[in-house]
Structures are given as C-alpha cells and as structure tokens.
C-alpha cells in the first residue's frame, strides 16, 4: 500500500475516533452513560486515537522536518556540491 493510501486510512480512522471520544465526553451526562459504557466509548478509542496520531506524524515526518527543523549549515553545502 502506498504512503498516500495509508494516510487516507489513518486520517479516516483518526476522524472517526475523534468523533467517538468527543461525543462520549459531551453526551455522558445527557445520555446517562454508565462508567463501564463511558470507558468503552471514551478510553479505548482515546488510546487508539493517540496511537494513530503518532502514526500520522511518522507518515508525515518529511514534511514536519522540512517545516520545523532547520537544515544544518554543512548539509546545505553538501547539497550544492552534489547538485553540480
């Protein structure tokens, strides 16, 4: 599977898990969810959400590195030499 397809799957799962965690938190009192039901719909998906966010960051690490981590001075000189 390509990186783009992995990202589509991971992003969809992140969205669905976010909805589950958010709705369980907001609707706990109005729906009268028991502690067991709350844990089922909030804590489990919350853990998966965190793991998938980490996978998302790993899959996009080249973008993160390009945006937030400055290149070292020696690296730029090596790239100029390699381009010639």
PDB file with SEQRES, HELIX, SHEET and CRYST1 records, atoms N, CA, C and O in Angstrom:
SEQRES   1 A   84  UNK UNK UNK UNK UNK UNK UNK UNK UNK UNK UNK UNK UNK          
SEQRES   2 A   84  UNK UNK UNK UNK UNK UNK UNK UNK UNK UNK UNK UNK UNK          
SEQRES   3 A   84  UNK UNK UNK UNK UNK UNK UNK UNK UNK UNK UNK UNK UNK          
SEQRES   4 A   84  UNK UNK UNK UNK UNK UNK UNK UNK UNK UNK UNK UNK UNK          
SEQRES   5 A   84  UNK UNK UNK UNK UNK UNK UNK UNK UNK UNK UNK UNK UNK          
SEQRES   6 A   84  UNK UNK UNK UNK UNK UNK UNK UNK UNK UNK UNK UNK UNK          
SEQRES   7 A   84  UNK UNK UNK UNK UNK UNK                                      
HELIX    1 AA1 UNK A    3  UNK A   26  1                                  24    
HELIX    2 AA2 UNK A   28  UNK A   31  1                                   4    
HELIX    3 AA3 UNK A   35  UNK A   38  1                                   4    
HELIX    4 AA4 UNK A   39  UNK A   43  3                                   5    
HELIX    5 AA5 UNK A   44  UNK A   59  1                                  16    
HELIX    6 AA6 UNK A   61  UNK A   68  1                                   8    
HELIX    7 AA7 UNK A   73  UNK A   83  1                                  11    
CRYST1    1.000    1.000    1.000  90.00  90.00  90.00 P 1           1          
ATOM      1  N   UNK A   1       0.840  -1.167   0.000  1.00  0.00           N  
ATOM      2  CA  UNK A   1       0.000   0.000   0.000  1.00  0.00           C  
ATOM      3  C   UNK A   1       0.895   1.243   0.000  1.00  0.00           C  
ATOM      4  O   UNK A   1       1.911   1.280   0.693  1.00  0.00           O  
ATOM      5  N   UNK A   2       0.516   2.247  -0.772  1.00  0.00           N  
ATOM      6  CA  UNK A   2       1.327   3.454  -0.866  1.00  0.00           C  
ATOM      7  C   UNK A   2       1.139   4.334   0.372  1.00  0.00           C  
ATOM      8  O   UNK A   2       0.194   4.169   1.144  1.00  0.00           O  
ATOM      9  N   UNK A   3       2.063   5.261   0.528  1.00  0.00           N  
ATOM     10  CA  UNK A   3       2.001   6.177   1.667  1.00  0.00           C  
ATOM     11  C   UNK A   3       0.707   6.996   1.626  1.00  0.00           C  
ATOM     12  O   UNK A   3       0.089   7.232   2.664  1.00  0.00           O  
ATOM     13  N   UNK A   4       0.303   7.424   0.442  1.00  0.00           N  
ATOM     14  CA  UNK A   4      -0.926   8.217   0.306  1.00  0.00           C  
ATOM     15  C   UNK A   4      -2.147   7.410   0.739  1.00  0.00           C  
ATOM     16  O   UNK A   4      -3.039   7.945   1.397  1.00  0.00           O  
ATOM     17  N   UNK A   5      -2.195   6.151   0.384  1.00  0.00           N  
ATOM     18  CA  UNK A   5      -3.332   5.322   0.775  1.00  0.00           C  
ATOM     19  C   UNK A   5      -3.324   5.086   2.293  1.00  0.00           C  
ATOM     20  O   UNK A   5      -4.374   5.119   2.934  1.00  0.00           O  
ATOM     21  N   UNK A   6      -2.130   4.847   2.865  1.00  0.00           N  
ATOM     22  CA  UNK A   6      -2.033   4.688   4.317  1.00  0.00           C  
ATOM     23  C   UNK A   6      -2.551   5.935   5.022  1.00  0.00           C  
ATOM     24  O   UNK A   6      -3.276   5.844   6.013  1.00  0.00           O  
ATOM     25  N   UNK A   7      -2.171   7.109   4.499  1.00  0.00           N  
ATOM     26  CA  UNK A   7      -2.624   8.354   5.124  1.00  0.00           C  
ATOM     27  C   UNK A   7      -4.137   8.508   5.041  1.00  0.00           C  
ATOM     28  O   UNK A   7      -4.763   8.987   5.987  1.00  0.00           O  
ATOM     29  N   UNK A   8      -4.731   8.107   3.920  1.00  0.00           N  
ATOM     30  CA  UNK A   8      -6.189   8.186   3.799  1.00  0.00           C  
ATOM     31  C   UNK A   8      -6.867   7.315   4.849  1.00  0.00           C  
ATOM     32  O   UNK A   8      -7.837   7.735   5.479  1.00  0.00           O  
ATOM     33  N   UNK A   9      -6.359   6.116   5.034  1.00  0.00           N  
ATOM     34  CA  UNK A   9      -6.941   5.197   6.021  1.00  0.00           C  
ATOM     35  C   UNK A   9      -6.733   5.731   7.437  1.00  0.00           C  
ATOM     36  O   UNK A   9      -7.668   5.760   8.237  1.00  0.00           O  
ATOM     37  N   UNK A  10      -5.525   6.146   7.739  1.00  0.00           N  
ATOM     38  CA  UNK A  10      -5.203   6.651   9.078  1.00  0.00           C  
ATOM     39  C   UNK A  10      -6.017   7.910   9.379  1.00  0.00           C  
ATOM     40  O   UNK A  10      -6.557   8.041  10.478  1.00  0.00           O  
ATOM     41  N   UNK A  11      -6.114   8.831   8.428  1.00  0.00           N  
ATOM     42  CA  UNK A  11      -6.866  10.062   8.645  1.00  0.00           C  
ATOM     43  C   UNK A  11      -8.350   9.777   8.886  1.00  0.00           C  
ATOM     44  O   UNK A  11      -8.965  10.404   9.748  1.00  0.00           O  
ATOM     45  N   UNK A  12      -8.922   8.848   8.143  1.00  0.00           N  
ATOM     46  CA  UNK A  12     -10.322   8.489   8.346  1.00  0.00           C  
ATOM     47  C   UNK A  12     -10.527   7.890   9.737  1.00  0.00           C  
ATOM     48  O   UNK A  12     -11.481   8.239  10.433  1.00  0.00           O  
ATOM     49  N   UNK A  13      -9.638   6.996  10.136  1.00  0.00           N  
ATOM     50  CA  UNK A  13      -9.746   6.399  11.467  1.00  0.00           C  
ATOM     51  C   UNK A  13      -9.566   7.438  12.571  1.00  0.00           C  
ATOM     52  O   UNK A  13     -10.260   7.383  13.586  1.00  0.00           O  
ATOM     53  N   UNK A  14      -8.652   8.376  12.389  1.00  0.00           N  
ATOM     54  CA  UNK A  14      -8.466   9.453  13.370  1.00  0.00           C  
ATOM     55  C   UNK A  14      -9.759  10.259  13.501  1.00  0.00           C  
ATOM     56  O   UNK A  14     -10.182  10.582  14.611  1.00  0.00           O  
ATOM     57  N   UNK A  15     -10.380  10.581  12.378  1.00  0.00           N  
ATOM     58  CA  UNK A  15     -11.630  11.348  12.404  1.00  0.00           C  
ATOM     59  C   UNK A  15     -12.727  10.594  13.152  1.00  0.00           C  
ATOM     60  O   UNK A  15     -13.410  11.166  14.001  1.00  0.00           O  
ATOM     61  N   UNK A  16     -12.895   9.309  12.836  1.00  0.00           N  
ATOM     62  CA  UNK A  16     -13.936   8.513  13.479  1.00  0.00           C  
ATOM     63  C   UNK A  16     -13.681   8.351  14.978  1.00  0.00           C  
ATOM     64  O   UNK A  16     -14.609   8.427  15.783  1.00  0.00           O  
ATOM     65  N   UNK A  17     -12.428   8.129  15.343  1.00  0.00           N  
ATOM     66  CA  UNK A  17     -12.098   8.005  16.764  1.00  0.00           C  
ATOM     67  C   UNK A  17     -12.286   9.331  17.498  1.00  0.00           C  
ATOM     68  O   UNK A  17     -12.727   9.352  18.647  1.00  0.00           O  
ATOM     69  N   UNK A  18     -11.953  10.425  16.837  1.00  0.00           N  
ATOM     70  CA  UNK A  18     -12.167  11.744  17.429  1.00  0.00           C  
ATOM     71  C   UNK A  18     -13.652  11.961  17.708  1.00  0.00           C  
ATOM     72  O   UNK A  18     -14.026  12.455  18.772  1.00  0.00           O  
ATOM     73  N   UNK A  19     -14.499  11.587  16.741  1.00  0.00           N  
ATOM     74  CA  UNK A  19     -15.944  11.709  16.949  1.00  0.00           C  
ATOM     75  C   UNK A  19     -16.414  10.860  18.129  1.00  0.00           C  
ATOM     76  O   UNK A  19     -17.233  11.307  18.932  1.00  0.00           O  
ATOM     77  N   UNK A  20     -15.900   9.648  18.230  1.00  0.00           N  
ATOM     78  CA  UNK A  20     -16.285   8.755  19.315  1.00  0.00           C  
ATOM     79  C   UNK A  20     -15.882   9.323  20.669  1.00  0.00           C  
ATOM     80  O   UNK A  20     -16.688   9.347  21.599  1.00  0.00           O  
ATOM     81  N   UNK A  21     -14.651   9.776  20.783  1.00  0.00           N  
ATOM     82  CA  UNK A  21     -14.146  10.298  22.060  1.00  0.00           C  
ATOM     83  C   UNK A  21     -14.888  11.576  22.440  1.00  0.00           C  
ATOM     84  O   UNK A  21     -15.296  11.747  23.589  1.00  0.00           O  
ATOM     85  N   UNK A  22     -15.058  12.462  21.476  1.00  0.00           N  
ATOM     86  CA  UNK A  22     -15.727  13.733  21.748  1.00  0.00           C  
ATOM     87  C   UNK A  22     -17.195  13.529  22.115  1.00  0.00           C  
ATOM     88  O   UNK A  22     -17.681  14.095  23.095  1.00  0.00           O  
ATOM     89  N   UNK A  23     -17.889  12.725  21.332  1.00  0.00           N  
ATOM     90  CA  UNK A  23     -19.317  12.521  21.609  1.00  0.00           C  
ATOM     91  C   UNK A  23     -19.538  11.802  22.937  1.00  0.00           C  
ATOM     92  O   UNK A  23     -20.491  12.106  23.653  1.00  0.00           O  
ATOM     93  N   UNK A  24     -18.670  10.856  23.271  1.00  0.00           N  
ATOM     94  CA  UNK A  24     -18.843  10.173  24.560  1.00  0.00           C  
ATOM     95  C   UNK A  24     -18.613  11.129  25.723  1.00  0.00           C  
ATOM     96  O   UNK A  24     -19.270  11.017  26.758  1.00  0.00           O  
ATOM     97  N   UNK A  25     -17.688  12.065  25.559  1.00  0.00           N  
ATOM     98  CA  UNK A  25     -17.428  13.037  26.624  1.00  0.00           C  
ATOM     99  C   UNK A  25     -18.583  14.027  26.758  1.00  0.00           C  
ATOM    100  O   UNK A  25     -19.016  14.347  27.865  1.00  0.00           O  
ATOM    101  N   UNK A  26     -19.074  14.507  25.618  1.00  0.00           N  
ATOM    102  CA  UNK A  26     -20.136  15.513  25.650  1.00  0.00           C  
ATOM    103  C   UNK A  26     -21.498  14.934  26.030  1.00  0.00           C  
ATOM    104  O   UNK A  26     -22.319  15.617  26.643  1.00  0.00           O  
ATOM    105  N   UNK A  27     -21.731  13.686  25.668  1.00  0.00           N  
ATOM    106  CA  UNK A  27     -23.050  13.093  25.878  1.00  0.00           C  
ATOM    107  C   UNK A  27     -23.125  12.158  27.087  1.00  0.00           C  
ATOM    108  O   UNK A  27     -24.137  11.490  27.296  1.00  0.00           O  
ATOM    109  N   UNK A  28     -22.077  12.113  27.864  1.00  0.00           N  
ATOM    110  CA  UNK A  28     -22.074  11.211  29.016  1.00  0.00           C  
ATOM    111  C   UNK A  28     -23.208  11.525  29.989  1.00  0.00           C  
ATOM    112  O   UNK A  28     -23.972  10.637  30.367  1.00  0.00           O  
ATOM    113  N   UNK A  29     -23.311  12.762  30.383  1.00  0.00           N  
ATOM    114  CA  UNK A  29     -24.357  13.150  31.332  1.00  0.00           C  
ATOM    115  C   UNK A  29     -25.754  13.111  30.702  1.00  0.00           C  
ATOM    116  O   UNK A  29     -26.656  12.500  31.273  1.00  0.00           O  
ATOM    117  N   UNK A  30     -25.961  13.756  29.523  1.00  0.00           N  
ATOM    118  CA  UNK A  30     -27.314  13.753  28.945  1.00  0.00           C  
ATOM    119  C   UNK A  30     -27.854  12.342  28.657  1.00  0.00           C  
ATOM    120  O   UNK A  30     -29.051  12.099  28.805  1.00  0.00           O  
ATOM    121  N   UNK A  31     -26.988  11.426  28.253  1.00  0.00           N  
ATOM    122  CA  UNK A  31     -27.437  10.069  27.949  1.00  0.00           C  
ATOM    123  C   UNK A  31     -27.397   9.154  29.162  1.00  0.00           C  
ATOM    124  O   UNK A  31     -27.918   8.039  29.122  1.00  0.00           O  
ATOM    125  N   UNK A  32     -26.784   9.620  30.229  1.00  0.00           N  
ATOM    126  CA  UNK A  32     -26.684   8.811  31.439  1.00  0.00           C  
ATOM    127  C   UNK A  32     -25.831   7.569  31.244  1.00  0.00           C  
ATOM    128  O   UNK A  32     -26.184   6.486  31.713  1.00  0.00           O  
ATOM    129  N   UNK A  33     -24.693   7.726  30.544  1.00  0.00           N  
ATOM    130  CA  UNK A  33     -23.810   6.584  30.317  1.00  0.00           C  
ATOM    131  C   UNK A  33     -23.225   6.089  31.633  1.00  0.00           C  
ATOM    132  O   UNK A  33     -22.794   6.883  32.470  1.00  0.00           O  
ATOM    133  N   UNK A  34     -23.216   4.789  31.806  1.00  0.00           N  
ATOM    134  CA  UNK A  34     -22.583   4.216  32.991  1.00  0.00           C  
ATOM    135  C   UNK A  34     -21.064   4.354  32.859  1.00  0.00           C  
ATOM    136  O   UNK A  34     -20.546   4.655  31.784  1.00  0.00           O  
ATOM    137  N   UNK A  35     -20.369   4.131  33.963  1.00  0.00           N  
ATOM    138  CA  UNK A  35     -18.908   4.215  33.936  1.00  0.00           C  
ATOM    139  C   UNK A  35     -18.331   3.195  32.956  1.00  0.00           C  
ATOM    140  O   UNK A  35     -17.379   3.499  32.237  1.00  0.00           O  
ATOM    141  N   UNK A  36     -18.894   2.003  32.920  1.00  0.00           N  
ATOM    142  CA  UNK A  36     -18.423   0.954  32.008  1.00  0.00           C  
ATOM    143  C   UNK A  36     -18.631   1.349  30.551  1.00  0.00           C  
ATOM    144  O   UNK A  36     -17.744   1.148  29.721  1.00  0.00           O  
ATOM    145  N   UNK A  37     -19.784   1.903  30.239  1.00  0.00           N  
ATOM    146  CA  UNK A  37     -20.055   2.344  28.862  1.00  0.00           C  
ATOM    147  C   UNK A  37     -19.150   3.507  28.491  1.00  0.00           C  
ATOM    148  O   UNK A  37     -18.642   3.573  27.372  1.00  0.00           O  
ATOM    149  N   UNK A  38     -18.949   4.427  29.432  1.00  0.00           N  
ATOM    150  CA  UNK A  38     -18.064   5.564  29.175  1.00  0.00           C  
ATOM    151  C   UNK A  38     -16.651   5.090  28.861  1.00  0.00           C  
ATOM    152  O   UNK A  38     -16.030   5.565  27.910  1.00  0.00           O  
ATOM    153  N   UNK A  39     -16.143   4.154  29.659  1.00  0.00           N  
ATOM    154  CA  UNK A  39     -14.803   3.622  29.406  1.00  0.00           C  
ATOM    155  C   UNK A  39     -14.737   2.938  28.050  1.00  0.00           C  
ATOM    156  O   UNK A  39     -13.735   3.051  27.345  1.00  0.00           O  
ATOM    157  N   UNK A  40     -15.779   2.243  27.687  1.00  0.00           N  
ATOM    158  CA  UNK A  40     -15.816   1.544  26.398  1.00  0.00           C  
ATOM    159  C   UNK A  40     -15.760   2.531  25.238  1.00  0.00           C  
ATOM    160  O   UNK A  40     -15.032   2.306  24.271  1.00  0.00           O  
ATOM    161  N   UNK A  41     -16.515   3.613  25.322  1.00  0.00           N  
ATOM    162  CA  UNK A  41     -16.606   4.562  24.213  1.00  0.00           C  
ATOM    163  C   UNK A  41     -15.620   5.721  24.306  1.00  0.00           C  
ATOM    164  O   UNK A  41     -15.492   6.488  23.352  1.00  0.00           O  
ATOM    165  N   UNK A  42     -14.924   5.866  25.423  1.00  0.00           N  
ATOM    166  CA  UNK A  42     -14.037   7.019  25.578  1.00  0.00           C  
ATOM    167  C   UNK A  42     -12.570   6.636  25.744  1.00  0.00           C  
ATOM    168  O   UNK A  42     -11.715   7.139  25.015  1.00  0.00           O  
ATOM    169  N   UNK A  43     -12.275   5.773  26.672  1.00  0.00           N  
ATOM    170  CA  UNK A  43     -10.874   5.475  26.982  1.00  0.00           C  
ATOM    171  C   UNK A  43     -10.207   4.600  25.925  1.00  0.00           C  
ATOM    172  O   UNK A  43      -9.077   4.875  25.521  1.00  0.00           O  
ATOM    173  N   UNK A  44     -10.889   3.556  25.476  1.00  0.00           N  
ATOM    174  CA  UNK A  44     -10.312   2.689  24.438  1.00  0.00           C  
ATOM    175  C   UNK A  44     -10.051   3.434  23.145  1.00  0.00           C  
ATOM    176  O   UNK A  44      -8.929   3.407  22.637  1.00  0.00           O  
ATOM    177  N   UNK A  45     -11.075   4.109  22.590  1.00  0.00           N  
ATOM    178  CA  UNK A  45     -10.847   4.893  21.380  1.00  0.00           C  
ATOM    179  C   UNK A  45      -9.843   6.031  21.585  1.00  0.00           C  
ATOM    180  O   UNK A  45      -9.126   6.403  20.655  1.00  0.00           O  
ATOM    181  N   UNK A  46      -9.792   6.582  22.802  1.00  0.00           N  
ATOM    182  CA  UNK A  46      -8.816   7.645  23.079  1.00  0.00           C  
ATOM    183  C   UNK A  46      -7.388   7.142  22.957  1.00  0.00           C  
ATOM    184  O   UNK A  46      -6.521   7.836  22.426  1.00  0.00           O  
ATOM    185  N   UNK A  47      -7.146   5.941  23.447  1.00  0.00           N  
ATOM    186  CA  UNK A  47      -5.814   5.337  23.327  1.00  0.00           C  
ATOM    187  C   UNK A  47      -5.467   5.075  21.863  1.00  0.00           C  
ATOM    188  O   UNK A  47      -4.361   5.373  21.414  1.00  0.00           O  
ATOM    189  N   UNK A  48      -6.423   4.517  21.130  1.00  0.00           N  
ATOM    190  CA  UNK A  48      -6.199   4.280  19.691  1.00  0.00           C  
ATOM    191  C   UNK A  48      -5.976   5.585  18.944  1.00  0.00           C  
ATOM    192  O   UNK A  48      -5.162   5.650  18.023  1.00  0.00           O  
ATOM    193  N   UNK A  49      -6.700   6.621  19.341  1.00  0.00           N  
ATOM    194  CA  UNK A  49      -6.545   7.936  18.709  1.00  0.00           C  
ATOM    195  C   UNK A  49      -5.117   8.447  18.876  1.00  0.00           C  
ATOM    196  O   UNK A  49      -4.513   8.931  17.919  1.00  0.00           O  
ATOM    197  N   UNK A  50      -4.585   8.341  20.075  1.00  0.00           N  
ATOM    198  CA  UNK A  50      -3.211   8.791  20.329  1.00  0.00           C  
ATOM    199  C   UNK A  50      -2.223   7.995  19.484  1.00  0.00           C  
ATOM    200  O   UNK A  50      -1.304   8.568  18.899  1.00  0.00           O  
ATOM    201  N   UNK A  51      -2.406   6.683  19.416  1.00  0.00           N  
ATOM    202  CA  UNK A  51      -1.504   5.852  18.620  1.00  0.00           C  
ATOM    203  C   UNK A  51      -1.571   6.214  17.139  1.00  0.00           C  
ATOM    204  O   UNK A  51      -0.541   6.285  16.469  1.00  0.00           O  
ATOM    205  N   UNK A  52      -2.773   6.442  16.629  1.00  0.00           N  
ATOM    206  CA  UNK A  52      -2.906   6.786  15.212  1.00  0.00           C  
ATOM    207  C   UNK A  52      -2.374   8.181  14.903  1.00  0.00           C  
ATOM    208  O   UNK A  52      -1.878   8.422  13.803  1.00  0.00           O  
ATOM    209  N   UNK A  53      -2.469   9.091  15.852  1.00  0.00           N  
ATOM    210  CA  UNK A  53      -1.874  10.412  15.648  1.00  0.00           C  
ATOM    211  C   UNK A  53      -0.352  10.271  15.539  1.00  0.00           C  
ATOM    212  O   UNK A  53       0.280  10.952  14.731  1.00  0.00           O  
ATOM    213  N   UNK A  54       0.227   9.395  16.344  1.00  0.00           N  
ATOM    214  CA  UNK A  54       1.675   9.149  16.236  1.00  0.00           C  
ATOM    215  C   UNK A  54       2.030   8.528  14.886  1.00  0.00           C  
ATOM    216  O   UNK A  54       3.037   8.898  14.282  1.00  0.00           O  
ATOM    217  N   UNK A  55       1.214   7.590  14.407  1.00  0.00           N  
ATOM    218  CA  UNK A  55       1.427   7.003  13.074  1.00  0.00           C  
ATOM    219  C   UNK A  55       1.325   8.089  12.013  1.00  0.00           C  
ATOM    220  O   UNK A  55       2.122   8.117  11.075  1.00  0.00           O  
ATOM    221  N   UNK A  56       0.354   8.980  12.153  1.00  0.00           N  
ATOM    222  CA  UNK A  56       0.169  10.088  11.214  1.00  0.00           C  
ATOM    223  C   UNK A  56       1.423  10.974  11.168  1.00  0.00           C  
ATOM    224  O   UNK A  56       1.872  11.371  10.093  1.00  0.00           O  
ATOM    225  N   UNK A  57       1.974  11.273  12.338  1.00  0.00           N  
ATOM    226  CA  UNK A  57       3.194  12.090  12.396  1.00  0.00           C  
ATOM    227  C   UNK A  57       4.354  11.369  11.729  1.00  0.00           C  
ATOM    228  O   UNK A  57       5.123  11.986  10.992  1.00  0.00           O  
ATOM    229  N   UNK A  58       4.490  10.076  11.975  1.00  0.00           N  
ATOM    230  CA  UNK A  58       5.568   9.299  11.349  1.00  0.00           C  
ATOM    231  C   UNK A  58       5.423   9.309   9.828  1.00  0.00           C  
ATOM    232  O   UNK A  58       6.407   9.490   9.111  1.00  0.00           O  
ATOM    233  N   UNK A  59       4.204   9.118   9.338  1.00  0.00           N  
ATOM    234  CA  UNK A  59       3.983   9.110   7.893  1.00  0.00           C  
ATOM    235  C   UNK A  59       4.258  10.473   7.259  1.00  0.00           C  
ATOM    236  O   UNK A  59       4.597  10.552   6.079  1.00  0.00           O  
ATOM    237  N   UNK A  60       4.113  11.541   8.037  1.00  0.00           N  
ATOM    238  CA  UNK A  60       4.344  12.894   7.525  1.00  0.00           C  
ATOM    239  C   UNK A  60       5.649  13.499   8.041  1.00  0.00           C  
ATOM    240  O   UNK A  60       5.826  14.716   8.007  1.00  0.00           O  
ATOM    241  N   UNK A  61       6.551  12.662   8.513  1.00  0.00           N  
ATOM    242  CA  UNK A  61       7.765  13.167   9.145  1.00  0.00           C  
ATOM    243  C   UNK A  61       8.610  14.020   8.204  1.00  0.00           C  
ATOM    244  O   UNK A  61       9.222  14.989   8.651  1.00  0.00           O  
ATOM    245  N   UNK A  62       8.660  13.691   6.923  1.00  0.00           N  
ATOM    246  CA  UNK A  62       9.462  14.500   5.995  1.00  0.00           C  
ATOM    247  C   UNK A  62       8.920  15.924   5.921  1.00  0.00           C  
ATOM    248  O   UNK A  62       9.700  16.874   5.846  1.00  0.00           O  
ATOM    249  N   UNK A  63       7.600  16.089   5.941  1.00  0.00           N  
ATOM    250  CA  UNK A  63       7.010  17.423   5.937  1.00  0.00           C  
ATOM    251  C   UNK A  63       7.320  18.148   7.238  1.00  0.00           C  
ATOM    252  O   UNK A  63       7.682  19.324   7.219  1.00  0.00           O  
ATOM    253  N   UNK A  64       7.182  17.456   8.373  1.00  0.00           N  
ATOM    254  CA  UNK A  64       7.466  18.054   9.679  1.00  0.00           C  
ATOM    255  C   UNK A  64       8.907  18.528   9.720  1.00  0.00           C  
ATOM    256  O   UNK A  64       9.196  19.639  10.164  1.00  0.00           O  
ATOM    257  N   UNK A  65       9.809  17.674   9.254  1.00  0.00           N  
ATOM    258  CA  UNK A  65      11.233  18.021   9.253  1.00  0.00           C  
ATOM    259  C   UNK A  65      11.497  19.236   8.371  1.00  0.00           C  
ATOM    260  O   UNK A  65      12.268  20.119   8.746  1.00  0.00           O  
ATOM    261  N   UNK A  66      10.858  19.288   7.193  1.00  0.00           N  
ATOM    262  CA  UNK A  66      11.073  20.405   6.271  1.00  0.00           C  
ATOM    263  C   UNK A  66      10.511  21.715   6.829  1.00  0.00           C  
ATOM    264  O   UNK A  66      11.068  22.782   6.571  1.00  0.00           O  
ATOM    265  N   UNK A  67       9.421  21.645   7.585  1.00  0.00           N  
ATOM    266  CA  UNK A  67       8.781  22.855   8.087  1.00  0.00           C  
ATOM    267  C   UNK A  67       9.377  23.374   9.389  1.00  0.00           C  
ATOM    268  O   UNK A  67       9.467  24.586   9.588  1.00  0.00           O  
ATOM    269  N   UNK A  68       9.778  22.484  10.266  1.00  0.00           N  
ATOM    270  CA  UNK A  68      10.116  22.905  11.622  1.00  0.00           C  
ATOM    271  C   UNK A  68      11.553  22.659  12.045  1.00  0.00           C  
ATOM    272  O   UNK A  68      12.016  23.264  13.013  1.00  0.00           O  
ATOM    273  N   UNK A  69      12.257  21.806  11.362  1.00  0.00           N  
ATOM    274  CA  UNK A  69      13.630  21.522  11.756  1.00  0.00           C  
ATOM    275  C   UNK A  69      14.578  22.130  10.729  1.00  0.00           C  
ATOM    276  O   UNK A  69      14.638  21.676   9.587  1.00  0.00           O  
ATOM    277  N   UNK A  70      15.315  23.156  11.138  1.00  0.00           N  
ATOM    278  CA  UNK A  70      16.197  23.836  10.180  1.00  0.00           C  
ATOM    279  C   UNK A  70      17.330  22.924   9.719  1.00  0.00           C  
ATOM    280  O   UNK A  70      17.820  22.069  10.457  1.00  0.00           O  
ATOM    281  N   UNK A  71      17.722  23.146   8.466  1.00  0.00           N  
ATOM    282  CA  UNK A  71      18.861  22.390   7.942  1.00  0.00           C  
ATOM    283  C   UNK A  71      20.137  22.897   8.593  1.00  0.00           C  
ATOM    284  O   UNK A  71      20.261  24.072   8.938  1.00  0.00           O  
ATOM    285  N   UNK A  72      21.078  21.981   8.750  1.00  0.00           N  
ATOM    286  CA  UNK A  72      22.380  22.375   9.287  1.00  0.00           C  
ATOM    287  C   UNK A  72      23.200  23.010   8.174  1.00  0.00           C  
ATOM    288  O   UNK A  72      23.000  22.691   7.002  1.00  0.00           O  
ATOM    289  N   UNK A  73      24.107  23.891   8.518  1.00  0.00           N  
ATOM    290  CA  UNK A  73      24.912  24.615   7.528  1.00  0.00           C  
ATOM    291  C   UNK A  73      25.715  23.658   6.659  1.00  0.00           C  
ATOM    292  O   UNK A  73      25.829  23.881   5.454  1.00  0.00           O  
ATOM    293  N   UNK A  74      26.263  22.622   7.225  1.00  0.00           N  
ATOM    294  CA  UNK A  74      27.062  21.670   6.462  1.00  0.00           C  
ATOM    295  C   UNK A  74      26.225  20.909   5.447  1.00  0.00           C  
ATOM    296  O   UNK A  74      26.730  20.533   4.390  1.00  0.00           O  
ATOM    297  N   UNK A  75      24.983  20.680   5.744  1.00  0.00           N  
ATOM    298  CA  UNK A  75      24.102  19.941   4.849  1.00  0.00           C  
ATOM    299  C   UNK A  75      23.844  20.730   3.574  1.00  0.00           C  
ATOM    300  O   UNK A  75      23.830  20.153   2.487  1.00  0.00           O  
ATOM    301  N   UNK A  76      23.638  22.038   3.686  1.00  0.00           N  
ATOM    302  CA  UNK A  76      23.370  22.867   2.509  1.00  0.00           C  
ATOM    303  C   UNK A  76      24.584  22.877   1.582  1.00  0.00           C  
ATOM    304  O   UNK A  76      24.433  22.826   0.362  1.00  0.00           O  
ATOM    305  N   UNK A  77      25.777  22.943   2.152  1.00  0.00           N  
ATOM    306  CA  UNK A  77      26.989  22.943   1.318  1.00  0.00           C  
ATOM    307  C   UNK A  77      27.140  21.615   0.589  1.00  0.00           C  
ATOM    308  O   UNK A  77      27.519  21.600  -0.582  1.00  0.00           O  
ATOM    309  N   UNK A  78      26.854  20.509   1.248  1.00  0.00           N  
ATOM    310  CA  UNK A  78      26.932  19.197   0.616  1.00  0.00           C  
ATOM    311  C   UNK A  78      25.918  19.058  -0.510  1.00  0.00           C  
ATOM    312  O   UNK A  78      26.201  18.433  -1.533  1.00  0.00           O  
ATOM    313  N   UNK A  79      24.727  19.645  -0.324  1.00  0.00           N  
ATOM    314  CA  UNK A  79      23.700  19.574  -1.367  1.00  0.00           C  
ATOM    315  C   UNK A  79      24.122  20.371  -2.584  1.00  0.00           C  
ATOM    316  O   UNK A  79      23.851  19.946  -3.707  1.00  0.00           O  
ATOM    317  N   UNK A  80      24.782  21.524  -2.405  1.00  0.00           N  
ATOM    318  CA  UNK A  80      25.238  22.318  -3.535  1.00  0.00           C  
ATOM    319  C   UNK A  80      26.316  21.571  -4.318  1.00  0.00           C  
ATOM    320  O   UNK A  80      26.328  21.605  -5.549  1.00  0.00           O  
ATOM    321  N   UNK A  81      27.194  20.916  -3.628  1.00  0.00           N  
ATOM    322  CA  UNK A  81      28.270  20.168  -4.275  1.00  0.00           C  
ATOM    323  C   UNK A  81      27.668  18.985  -5.048  1.00  0.00           C  
ATOM    324  O   UNK A  81      28.089  18.708  -6.171  1.00  0.00           O  
ATOM    325  N   UNK A  82      26.702  18.296  -4.466  1.00  0.00           N  
ATOM    326  CA  UNK A  82      26.074  17.150  -5.097  1.00  0.00           C  
ATOM    327  C   UNK A  82      25.274  17.568  -6.322  1.00  0.00           C  
ATOM    328  O   UNK A  82      25.153  16.791  -7.269  1.00  0.00           O  
ATOM    329  N   UNK A  83      24.719  18.788  -6.323  1.00  0.00           N  
ATOM    330  CA  UNK A  83      23.899  19.261  -7.448  1.00  0.00           C  
ATOM    331  C   UNK A  83      24.759  19.583  -8.672  1.00  0.00           C  
ATOM    332  O   UNK A  83      24.263  19.550  -9.799  1.00  0.00           O  
ATOM    333  N   UNK A  84      26.034  19.890  -8.466  1.00  0.00           N  
ATOM    334  CA  UNK A  84      26.908  20.263  -9.584  1.00  0.00           C  
ATOM    335  C   UNK A  84      27.306  19.063 -10.338  1.00  0.00           C  
ATOM    336  O   UNK A  84      28.043  19.166 -11.318  1.00  0.00           O  
TER     337      UNK A  84                                                      
END                                                                             
